[in-house]
mmCIF file of C-alpha atoms in Angstrom:
data_model
loop_
_atom_site.group_PDB
_atom_site.id
_atom_site.type_symbol
_atom_site.label_atom_id
_atom_site.label_comp_id
_atom_site.label_asym_id
_atom_site.label_seq_id
_atom_site.Cartn_x
_atom_site.Cartn_y
_atom_site.Cartn_z
ATOM 1 C CA MET A 1 -0.200 0.110 -0.130
ATOM 2 C CA SER A 2 0.963 3.543 -0.591
ATOM 3 C CA GLY A 3 -0.255 7.039 0.432
ATOM 4 C CA PRO A 4 0.059 8.996 4.030
ATOM 5 C CA LEU A 5 -1.570 5.977 5.839
ATOM 6 C CA ALA A 6 0.639 3.074 4.837
ATOM 7 C CA GLY A 7 1.378 0.825 7.713
ATOM 8 C CA VAL A 8 -1.949 1.856 9.627
ATOM 9 C CA ARG A 9 -4.232 -1.695 10.208
ATOM 10 C CA VAL A 10 -8.164 -1.236 10.295
ATOM 11 C CA VAL A 11 -10.375 -3.742 11.120
ATOM 12 C CA GLU A 12 -13.709 -2.524 9.825
ATOM 13 C CA LEU A 13 -16.964 -4.621 10.573
ATOM 14 C CA ALA A 14 -19.078 -4.651 7.559
ATOM 15 C CA GLY A 15 -22.074 -2.638 7.593
ATOM 16 C CA LEU A 16 -24.231 0.027 5.538
ATOM 17 C CA ALA A 17 -23.179 3.291 3.884
ATOM 18 C CA PRO A 18 -21.511 5.383 6.316
ATOM 19 C CA ALA A 19 -18.673 3.449 7.844
ATOM 20 C CA PRO A 20 -17.692 1.492 4.350
ATOM 21 C CA PHE A 21 -17.270 5.363 2.859
ATOM 22 C CA GLY A 22 -15.146 5.881 6.092
ATOM 23 C CA CYS A 23 -12.908 2.954 5.685
ATOM 24 C CA MET A 24 -12.667 3.538 1.922
ATOM 25 C CA ILE A 25 -11.289 6.988 2.620
ATOM 26 C CA LEU A 26 -8.882 5.431 5.028
ATOM 27 C CA ALA A 27 -7.866 2.544 2.374
ATOM 28 C CA ASP A 28 -7.278 5.295 -0.090
ATOM 29 C CA LEU A 29 -5.074 6.981 1.814
ATOM 30 C CA GLY A 30 -3.093 3.814 2.315
ATOM 31 C CA ALA A 31 -4.227 2.219 5.274
ATOM 32 C CA ASP A 32 -4.546 -2.015 5.444
ATOM 33 C CA VAL A 33 -8.289 -2.127 5.825
ATOM 34 C CA ILE A 34 -9.672 -5.602 6.431
ATOM 35 C CA GLN A 35 -13.474 -5.742 6.083
ATOM 36 C CA VAL A 36 -15.102 -8.534 8.242
ATOM 37 C CA ASP A 37 -18.250 -9.688 6.588
ATOM 38 C CA ARG A 38 -20.752 -12.395 7.907
ATOM 39 C CA PRO A 39 -21.198 -15.810 6.408
ATOM 40 C CA GLY A 40 -22.851 -15.297 3.174
ATOM 41 C CA GLY A 41 -22.261 -11.473 3.199
ATOM 42 C CA SER A 42 -25.237 -9.172 2.089
ATOM 43 C CA GLY A 43 -25.611 -10.719 -1.465
ATOM 44 C CA ALA A 44 -25.234 -7.196 -3.022
ATOM 45 C CA PRO A 45 -22.290 -6.688 -5.722
ATOM 46 C CA PRO A 46 -19.385 -4.920 -4.585
ATOM 47 C CA THR A 47 -19.135 -1.062 -4.606
ATOM 48 C CA PRO A 48 -16.810 1.499 -4.717
ATOM 49 C CA MET A 49 -16.963 1.849 -0.989
ATOM 50 C CA GLN A 50 -15.337 -1.787 -0.585
ATOM 51 C CA ARG A 51 -12.361 -0.748 -2.730
ATOM 52 C CA SER A 52 -8.747 -1.449 -1.666
ATOM 53 C CA ARG A 53 -9.678 -3.873 1.069
ATOM 54 C CA ARG A 54 -8.952 -7.442 1.841
ATOM 55 C CA THR A 55 -12.168 -9.184 3.451
ATOM 56 C CA VAL A 56 -12.323 -11.851 5.259
ATOM 57 C CA THR A 57 -15.745 -14.101 6.550
ATOM 58 C CA LEU A 58 -16.257 -14.451 10.396
ATOM 59 C CA ASP A 59 -19.785 -15.355 12.074
ATOM 60 C CA LEU A 60 -19.464 -12.852 14.955
ATOM 61 C CA LYS A 61 -22.388 -14.732 16.886
ATOM 62 C CA THR A 62 -20.144 -17.840 17.440
ATOM 63 C CA GLU A 63 -17.303 -18.073 19.949
ATOM 64 C CA ALA A 64 -14.889 -18.940 17.169
ATOM 65 C CA GLY A 65 -15.563 -15.836 14.955
ATOM 66 C CA VAL A 66 -15.315 -13.625 17.963
ATOM 67 C CA ALA A 67 -11.824 -15.048 19.060
ATOM 68 C CA ASP A 68 -10.598 -14.771 15.426
ATOM 69 C CA LEU A 69 -11.944 -11.156 15.288
ATOM 70 C CA LEU A 70 -10.035 -10.614 18.929
ATOM 71 C CA ARG A 71 -7.023 -11.839 17.208
ATOM 72 C CA LEU A 72 -7.138 -9.157 14.505
ATOM 73 C CA ALA A 73 -7.774 -6.351 17.016
ATOM 74 C CA ALA A 74 -4.966 -7.488 18.897
ATOM 75 C CA ARG A 75 -2.646 -6.398 15.964
ATOM 76 C CA ALA A 76 -4.600 -3.786 14.546
ATOM 77 C CA ASP A 77 -4.441 0.213 14.925
ATOM 78 C CA VAL A 78 -8.140 0.979 14.380
ATOM 79 C CA LEU A 79 -11.609 -0.778 14.817
ATOM 80 C CA VAL A 80 -14.542 0.351 13.367
ATOM 81 C CA GLU A 81 -18.072 -0.946 13.830
ATOM 82 C CA GLY A 82 -21.633 0.435 13.035
ATOM 83 C CA TYR A 83 -23.862 -1.288 15.247
ATOM 84 C CA ARG A 84 -26.448 0.069 17.550
ATOM 85 C CA PRO A 85 -25.229 0.971 21.082
ATOM 86 C CA GLY A 86 -24.807 -2.152 23.223
ATOM 87 C CA VAL A 87 -24.699 -4.635 20.338
ATOM 88 C CA ALA A 88 -20.413 -5.030 20.172
ATOM 89 C CA GLU A 89 -20.614 -5.628 24.223
ATOM 90 C CA ARG A 90 -23.191 -7.892 24.052
ATOM 91 C CA LEU A 91 -21.260 -9.820 21.040
ATOM 92 C CA GLY A 92 -17.565 -9.805 23.197
ATOM 93 C CA PHE A 93 -15.893 -7.271 21.121
ATOM 94 C CA GLY A 94 -16.842 -3.930 22.924
ATOM 95 C CA PRO A 95 -14.208 -1.051 23.549
ATOM 96 C CA GLU A 96 -13.509 -2.366 27.131
ATOM 97 C CA THR A 97 -12.772 -6.123 25.750
ATOM 98 C CA ILE A 98 -10.617 -4.653 23.389
ATOM 99 C CA GLU A 99 -8.681 -2.394 25.308
ATOM 100 C CA LYS A 100 -7.474 -5.147 27.702
ATOM 101 C CA ILE A 101 -5.583 -7.081 24.517
ATOM 102 C CA ASN A 102 -4.561 -3.926 22.642
ATOM 103 C CA PRO A 103 -4.668 -0.391 24.549
ATOM 104 C CA ARG A 104 -3.477 1.525 21.848
ATOM 105 C CA LEU A 105 -6.502 0.461 19.436
ATOM 106 C CA VAL A 106 -8.685 3.156 18.113
ATOM 107 C CA TYR A 107 -12.338 2.072 18.494
ATOM 108 C CA ALA A 108 -14.665 3.815 15.996
ATOM 109 C CA ARG A 109 -18.386 3.591 16.346
ATOM 110 C CA MET A 110 -20.508 4.800 13.734
ATOM 111 C CA THR A 111 -24.232 5.363 14.480
ATOM 112 C CA GLY A 112 -26.605 7.626 13.238
ATOM 113 C CA TRP A 113 -28.096 8.959 16.924
ATOM 114 C CA GLY A 114 -24.713 8.298 19.018
ATOM 115 C CA GLN A 115 -23.983 6.066 21.904
ATOM 116 C CA GLU A 116 -26.351 7.867 24.227
ATOM 117 C CA GLY A 117 -29.305 10.218 24.258
ATOM 118 C CA PRO A 118 -33.287 8.989 24.017
ATOM 119 C CA LEU A 119 -32.788 8.220 20.390
ATOM 120 C CA ALA A 120 -29.663 5.920 20.659
ATOM 121 C CA ASP A 121 -31.611 2.779 20.525
ATOM 122 C CA ARG A 122 -33.785 3.879 17.680
ATOM 123 C CA ALA A 123 -33.993 3.148 14.189
ATOM 124 C CA GLY A 124 -33.150 6.157 11.676
ATOM 125 C CA HIS A 125 -32.010 7.091 8.383
ATOM 126 C CA ASP A 126 -30.046 9.937 6.619
ATOM 127 C CA ILE A 127 -33.400 11.873 6.228
ATOM 128 C CA ASP A 128 -34.141 11.593 9.948
ATOM 129 C CA TYR A 129 -30.801 12.394 11.666
ATOM 130 C CA ILE A 130 -30.666 15.490 9.321
ATOM 131 C CA ALA A 131 -34.023 16.511 10.347
ATOM 132 C CA VAL A 132 -33.324 16.596 13.935
ATOM 133 C CA ALA A 133 -29.508 18.224 13.303
ATOM 134 C CA GLY A 134 -31.854 21.192 11.275
ATOM 135 C CA ALA A 135 -30.054 20.269 8.258
ATOM 136 C CA LEU A 136 -33.103 19.136 6.067
ATOM 137 C CA GLU A 137 -35.651 22.215 6.861
ATOM 138 C CA PRO A 138 -33.808 24.961 4.998
ATOM 139 C CA ILE A 139 -33.274 22.745 1.894
ATOM 140 C CA GLY A 140 -35.881 22.970 -1.022
ATOM 141 C CA ARG A 141 -38.024 25.733 -3.083
ATOM 142 C CA ALA A 142 -39.890 28.555 -1.356
ATOM 143 C CA GLY A 143 -43.438 27.575 -0.621
ATOM 144 C CA GLU A 144 -42.580 23.879 -0.752
ATOM 145 C CA ARG A 145 -41.843 21.526 1.862
ATOM 146 C CA PRO A 146 -38.176 20.396 2.488
ATOM 147 C CA HIS A 147 -36.429 18.412 -0.369
ATOM 148 C CA ALA A 148 -34.292 15.555 0.872
ATOM 149 C CA PRO A 149 -30.661 16.256 -0.994
ATOM 150 C CA LEU A 150 -30.048 12.389 -1.680
ATOM 151 C CA ASN A 151 -28.285 10.669 1.569
ATOM 152 C CA LEU A 152 -25.096 12.860 0.970
ATOM 153 C CA ILE A 153 -24.925 15.090 4.202
ATOM 154 C CA GLY A 154 -26.172 12.633 6.674
ATOM 155 C CA ASP A 155 -24.716 9.323 5.516
ATOM 156 C CA PHE A 156 -21.404 10.682 4.062
ATOM 157 C CA ALA A 157 -20.537 13.878 4.948
ATOM 158 C CA GLY A 158 -21.789 13.728 8.377
ATOM 159 C CA GLY A 159 -21.316 10.014 8.955
ATOM 160 C CA GLY A 160 -18.666 8.474 7.068
ATOM 161 C CA MET A 161 -16.274 11.601 6.921
ATOM 162 C CA LEU A 162 -16.818 12.692 10.216
ATOM 163 C CA LEU A 163 -15.653 9.085 11.244
ATOM 164 C CA ALA A 164 -12.198 9.228 9.147
ATOM 165 C CA VAL A 165 -11.665 12.694 10.663
ATOM 166 C CA GLY A 166 -12.157 11.070 14.341
ATOM 167 C CA VAL A 167 -10.138 8.307 13.283
ATOM 168 C CA LEU A 168 -7.011 10.488 12.042
ATOM 169 C CA ALA A 169 -7.208 12.472 15.198
ATOM 170 C CA ALA A 170 -7.339 9.852 17.585
ATOM 171 C CA LEU A 171 -4.005 8.200 15.726
ATOM 172 C CA LEU A 172 -2.723 11.560 15.816
ATOM 173 C CA GLU A 173 -3.200 12.004 19.589
ATOM 174 C CA ARG A 174 -1.833 8.361 20.303
ATOM 175 C CA VAL A 175 1.563 9.517 18.841
ATOM 176 C CA THR A 176 2.044 11.279 22.287
ATOM 177 C CA SER A 177 -0.324 9.531 24.691
ATOM 178 C CA GLY A 178 0.625 6.025 23.208
ATOM 179 C CA ARG A 179 -3.105 5.070 23.958
ATOM 180 C CA GLY A 180 -6.428 4.584 21.835
ATOM 181 C CA GLN A 181 -9.860 5.456 22.823
ATOM 182 C CA VAL A 182 -13.157 5.373 21.624
ATOM 183 C CA VAL A 183 -14.292 7.743 18.605
ATOM 184 C CA ASP A 184 -18.290 8.327 18.947
ATOM 185 C CA ALA A 185 -18.841 9.544 15.299
ATOM 186 C CA ALA A 186 -22.846 9.884 15.014
ATOM 187 C CA MET A 187 -24.443 11.196 11.933
ATOM 188 C CA VAL A 188 -26.804 13.547 13.722
ATOM 189 C CA ASP A 189 -23.811 15.325 15.214
ATOM 190 C CA GLY A 190 -22.357 15.292 11.917
ATOM 191 C CA SER A 191 -25.114 16.848 9.948
ATOM 192 C CA ALA A 192 -25.263 19.508 12.894
ATOM 193 C CA LEU A 193 -21.511 20.275 12.544
ATOM 194 C CA LEU A 194 -22.166 21.088 8.832
ATOM 195 C CA THR A 195 -24.753 23.712 9.286
ATOM 196 C CA ALA A 196 -22.139 25.750 11.220
ATOM 197 C CA PHE A 197 -22.002 28.157 8.669
ATOM 198 C CA LEU A 198 -25.799 28.542 8.326
ATOM 199 C CA HIS A 199 -25.857 29.406 11.995
ATOM 200 C CA GLY A 200 -23.156 32.062 11.526
ATOM 201 C CA MET A 201 -25.383 33.673 8.790
ATOM 202 C CA ILE A 202 -28.551 33.566 10.894
ATOM 203 C CA GLY A 203 -26.854 34.856 13.996
ATOM 204 C CA ALA A 204 -25.585 37.546 11.989
ATOM 205 C CA GLY A 205 -28.846 38.429 10.281
ATOM 206 C CA ARG A 206 -27.936 37.303 6.824
ATOM 207 C CA TRP A 207 -30.682 34.519 6.705
ATOM 208 C CA PRO A 208 -33.777 36.540 7.327
ATOM 209 C CA PHE A 209 -35.977 34.552 5.305
ATOM 210 C CA GLY A 210 -37.920 31.240 5.128
ATOM 211 C CA ARG A 211 -36.917 28.065 2.983
ATOM 212 C CA GLY A 212 -35.761 28.968 -0.441
ATOM 213 C CA GLU A 213 -36.078 32.757 -0.093
ATOM 214 C CA ASN A 214 -32.028 33.415 0.664
ATOM 215 C CA MET A 215 -29.227 33.989 -1.156
ATOM 216 C CA LEU A 216 -27.656 30.490 -1.152
ATOM 217 C CA ASP A 217 -31.038 28.290 -1.231
ATOM 218 C CA GLY A 218 -32.298 28.992 -4.586
ATOM 219 C CA GLY A 219 -33.947 32.241 -3.510
ATOM 220 C CA ALA A 220 -31.450 34.552 -5.413
ATOM 221 C CA PRO A 221 -31.871 34.830 -9.415
ATOM 222 C CA PHE A 222 -27.954 34.562 -9.783
ATOM 223 C CA TYR A 223 -27.514 31.383 -7.501
ATOM 224 C CA ASP A 224 -29.763 28.839 -9.140
ATOM 225 C CA THR A 225 -29.994 26.740 -12.301
ATOM 226 C CA TYR A 226 -31.515 27.320 -15.425
ATOM 227 C CA ALA A 227 -33.023 24.935 -17.855
ATOM 228 C CA THR A 228 -31.312 25.008 -21.623
ATOM 229 C CA ALA A 229 -32.919 24.437 -24.843
ATOM 230 C CA ASP A 230 -32.031 20.828 -24.933
ATOM 231 C CA GLY A 231 -33.335 19.857 -21.560
ATOM 232 C CA GLY A 232 -30.039 20.191 -19.736
ATOM 233 C CA PHE A 233 -29.445 22.566 -17.217
ATOM 234 C CA MET A 234 -26.693 25.520 -16.015
ATOM 235 C CA ALA A 235 -25.524 25.946 -12.723
ATOM 236 C CA VAL A 236 -25.240 29.870 -11.730
ATOM 237 C CA GLY A 237 -23.219 31.152 -8.668
ATOM 238 C CA ALA A 238 -22.464 34.919 -9.744
ATOM 239 C CA LEU A 239 -22.896 36.331 -6.200
ATOM 240 C CA GLU A 240 -19.816 39.124 -6.527
ATOM 241 C CA PRO A 241 -20.506 41.943 -8.328
ATOM 242 C CA ALA A 242 -17.874 41.672 -10.909
ATOM 243 C CA PHE A 243 -19.009 37.582 -11.252
ATOM 244 C CA TYR A 244 -22.441 38.927 -11.990
ATOM 245 C CA GLY A 245 -21.291 41.250 -14.450
ATOM 246 C CA ALA A 246 -19.626 38.373 -16.431
ATOM 247 C CA LEU A 247 -22.976 36.801 -16.307
ATOM 248 C CA LEU A 248 -24.984 39.558 -17.951
ATOM 249 C CA ASP A 249 -22.107 39.526 -20.449
ATOM 250 C CA GLY A 250 -22.574 35.930 -21.338
ATOM 251 C CA LEU A 251 -25.922 35.921 -21.437
ATOM 252 C CA GLY A 252 -26.237 39.085 -23.795
ATOM 253 C CA LEU A 253 -28.052 40.974 -21.185
ATOM 254 C CA ALA A 254 -25.681 43.521 -20.079
ATOM 255 C CA GLU A 255 -27.267 46.485 -22.085
ATOM 256 C CA GLU A 256 -30.570 45.669 -20.765
ATOM 257 C CA ASP A 257 -32.564 47.976 -18.167
ATOM 258 C CA LEU A 258 -32.747 45.492 -15.618
ATOM 259 C CA PRO A 259 -33.031 45.892 -11.790
ATOM 260 C CA ALA A 260 -30.074 45.687 -9.696
ATOM 261 C CA GLN A 261 -28.584 42.498 -8.797
ATOM 262 C CA LEU A 262 -29.687 42.984 -4.825
ATOM 263 C CA ASP A 263 -32.845 44.318 -5.430
ATOM 264 C CA ARG A 264 -35.295 41.705 -4.193
ATOM 265 C CA ALA A 265 -38.477 43.206 -5.398
ATOM 266 C CA GLY A 266 -36.469 42.967 -9.004
ATOM 267 C CA TRP A 267 -35.617 39.696 -8.685
ATOM 268 C CA PRO A 268 -38.387 38.130 -10.163
ATOM 269 C CA VAL A 269 -37.627 39.795 -13.485
ATOM 270 C CA LEU A 270 -34.011 38.780 -13.366
ATOM 271 C CA ARG A 271 -35.192 35.143 -12.891
ATOM 272 C CA ALA A 272 -37.315 35.465 -15.871
ATOM 273 C CA ARG A 273 -34.788 36.986 -18.056
ATOM 274 C CA PHE A 274 -32.243 34.611 -17.283
ATOM 275 C CA ALA A 275 -34.671 31.887 -17.604
ATOM 276 C CA ALA A 276 -35.645 33.110 -21.152
ATOM 277 C CA ALA A 277 -31.971 33.536 -22.099
ATOM 278 C CA PHE A 278 -30.838 29.944 -21.062
ATOM 279 C CA ALA A 279 -33.729 28.329 -22.861
ATOM 280 C CA THR A 280 -32.309 29.838 -26.384
ATOM 281 C CA ARG A 281 -29.112 27.599 -26.291
ATOM 282 C CA THR A 282 -28.181 24.132 -25.435
ATOM 283 C CA ARG A 283 -26.222 23.233 -22.308
ATOM 284 C CA ALA A 284 -23.190 22.329 -24.869
ATOM 285 C CA GLU A 285 -23.676 25.872 -26.099
ATOM 286 C CA TRP A 286 -23.599 27.739 -22.999
ATOM 287 C CA SER A 287 -20.632 25.924 -21.511
ATOM 288 C CA VAL A 288 -18.637 27.154 -24.549
ATOM 289 C CA VAL A 289 -20.237 30.872 -24.068
ATOM 290 C CA PHE A 290 -18.788 30.650 -20.432
ATOM 291 C CA ALA A 291 -15.800 28.618 -20.472
ATOM 292 C CA GLY A 292 -12.965 31.057 -19.556
ATOM 293 C CA SER A 293 -15.234 33.217 -17.713
ATOM 294 C CA ASP A 294 -15.166 34.164 -14.295
ATOM 295 C CA ALA A 295 -19.229 34.337 -14.369
ATOM 296 C CA CYS A 296 -19.637 31.101 -12.317
ATOM 297 C CA VAL A 297 -21.421 29.143 -14.703
ATOM 298 C CA ALA A 298 -21.330 25.511 -14.947
ATOM 299 C CA PRO A 299 -22.944 22.448 -16.875
ATOM 300 C CA VAL A 300 -25.104 20.517 -14.449
ATOM 301 C CA LEU A 301 -23.903 17.004 -15.212
ATOM 302 C CA SER A 302 -25.058 13.629 -14.391
ATOM 303 C CA PRO A 303 -22.901 11.193 -12.057
ATOM 304 C CA ALA A 304 -22.447 9.158 -15.430
ATOM 305 C CA GLU A 305 -20.958 12.386 -17.344
ATOM 306 C CA ALA A 306 -19.057 13.943 -14.752
ATOM 307 C CA PRO A 307 -15.800 11.598 -15.367
ATOM 308 C CA GLY A 308 -16.186 12.690 -19.236
ATOM 309 C CA HIS A 309 -15.737 16.757 -18.171
ATOM 310 C CA PRO A 310 -12.328 17.948 -19.482
ATOM 311 C CA HIS A 311 -11.418 19.673 -16.133
ATOM 312 C CA ASN A 312 -12.062 16.116 -14.572
ATOM 313 C CA ARG A 313 -10.580 14.422 -17.195
ATOM 314 C CA ALA A 314 -7.218 16.321 -16.634
ATOM 315 C CA ARG A 315 -7.079 15.710 -13.002
ATOM 316 C CA ASN A 316 -7.820 12.107 -13.076
ATOM 317 C CA ALA A 317 -10.578 12.748 -10.960
ATOM 318 C CA PHE A 318 -12.411 9.625 -11.607
ATOM 319 C CA VAL A 319 -10.821 6.085 -12.259
ATOM 320 C CA THR A 320 -12.251 2.862 -13.244
ATOM 321 C CA VAL A 321 -12.388 -0.309 -10.625
ATOM 322 C CA GLY A 322 -13.673 -3.640 -11.779
ATOM 323 C CA GLY A 323 -15.075 -2.094 -15.040
ATOM 324 C CA VAL A 324 -17.054 0.806 -12.713
ATOM 325 C CA PRO A 325 -16.006 4.342 -13.016
ATOM 326 C CA GLN A 326 -15.984 6.201 -9.575
ATOM 327 C CA PRO A 327 -14.215 9.030 -7.741
ATOM 328 C CA ALA A 328 -10.586 8.920 -7.482
ATOM 329 C CA PRO A 329 -8.857 9.165 -3.842
ATOM 330 C CA ALA A 330 -8.925 12.882 -2.638
ATOM 331 C CA PRO A 331 -7.133 14.705 -1.349
ATOM 332 C CA ARG A 332 -3.960 14.348 -3.078
ATOM 333 C CA PHE A 333 -0.392 14.670 -1.366
ATOM 334 C CA GLY A 334 3.161 15.647 -3.129
ATOM 335 C CA ARG A 335 5.369 13.268 -1.020
ATOM 336 C CA THR A 336 3.151 10.013 -0.278
ATOM 337 C CA PRO A 337 0.597 10.078 -3.179
ATOM 338 C CA ALA A 338 -2.399 7.418 -2.783
ATOM 339 C CA ALA A 339 -2.430 4.343 -5.312
ATOM 340 C CA THR A 340 -4.820 3.672 -7.573
ATOM 341 C CA PRO A 341 -7.537 2.093 -5.833
ATOM 342 C CA ALA A 342 -8.250 -1.857 -6.571
ATOM 343 C CA GLU A 343 -10.937 -4.081 -6.163
ATOM 344 C CA ALA A 344 -11.602 -5.688 -3.106
ATOM 345 C CA THR A 345 -9.573 -9.594 -2.471
ATOM 346 C CA PRO A 346 -10.745 -12.196 -0.066
ATOM 347 C CA ALA A 347 -8.556 -13.442 2.609
ATOM 348 C CA GLY A 348 -8.012 -16.060 5.526
ATOM 349 C CA VAL A 349 -7.546 -14.550 9.084
ATOM 350 C CA GLU A 350 -4.194 -16.681 9.401
ATOM 351 C CA GLU A 351 -3.015 -15.220 6.108
ATOM 352 C CA ILE A 352 -3.530 -11.690 7.637
ATOM 353 C CA LEU A 353 -2.187 -12.348 10.990
ATOM 354 C CA ALA A 354 0.824 -13.648 9.197
ATOM 355 C CA ASN A 355 1.288 -10.444 7.123
ATOM 356 C CA TRP A 356 0.841 -8.370 9.891
#
């Protein structure tokens, strides 16, 4: 393995999206991640979140399976589990048990509601966590109900990404203390953390209106998406005056007598004019018009289209693993670059222990 985490050993107890994503980040950065799957597995095809791992099958409901897990944990730096609170303890591999055999191990716990609190034992999904965190209510069009933004906020940004950050911080602290610790990564906490900027805007009186009526939530005509002649869309983020001027130039509206950019009463007029202008050309044609411009206008690409964009190609921002195009590891490192991801490979406990 190569990357800044080369030499770090991670045992990941297979689960759903957030923990595998966090462990994918660790594996991308060079950690040796061993994914422990249950007999029979999930039956689902491999996903990008399982890349660059070795996999081992253990029945953690048996004494033999738990014994093998503890053998791995004794030589690991990190263990990641995504069970409901108390499940790992009942199965015989909770933090206190692991600490006795490996006090240097970082024990990372990925849950929706956290390890304590009135909702800790309840089921939930991304949409529930971001709802309680205050991250869902602001998302949507004015006068409409909140709109679920895929499961990007709770599962991945507020979940798996927060888990990876917590693991890295605990590993760094271990350098001075010599001891591991429990990392309680909860999606409700991470989702709330992502709203820090929004809370600052509200506190400063710069987010005074309801959903879909503010500067960054689609309320402003110069921060929105517009349909093109071929059914595509362009994204517009021309906030600053200079960028807004470039937008008007590109749309051919610079000479029109339009309302001022920040005149909220004139926003419906601006939106109508922008919409009419964008509807006159295709997405590809508008991409050419705004190429090299600071108007902050970009084509709205589907996930399937994104790997083919010239900028993404130039940066090798996507790779193909097992025939599946997917995002490349990020961020990038000058001295310890990450390796190209590979498909997960099966391994046995004895093989892993001998390697370690």
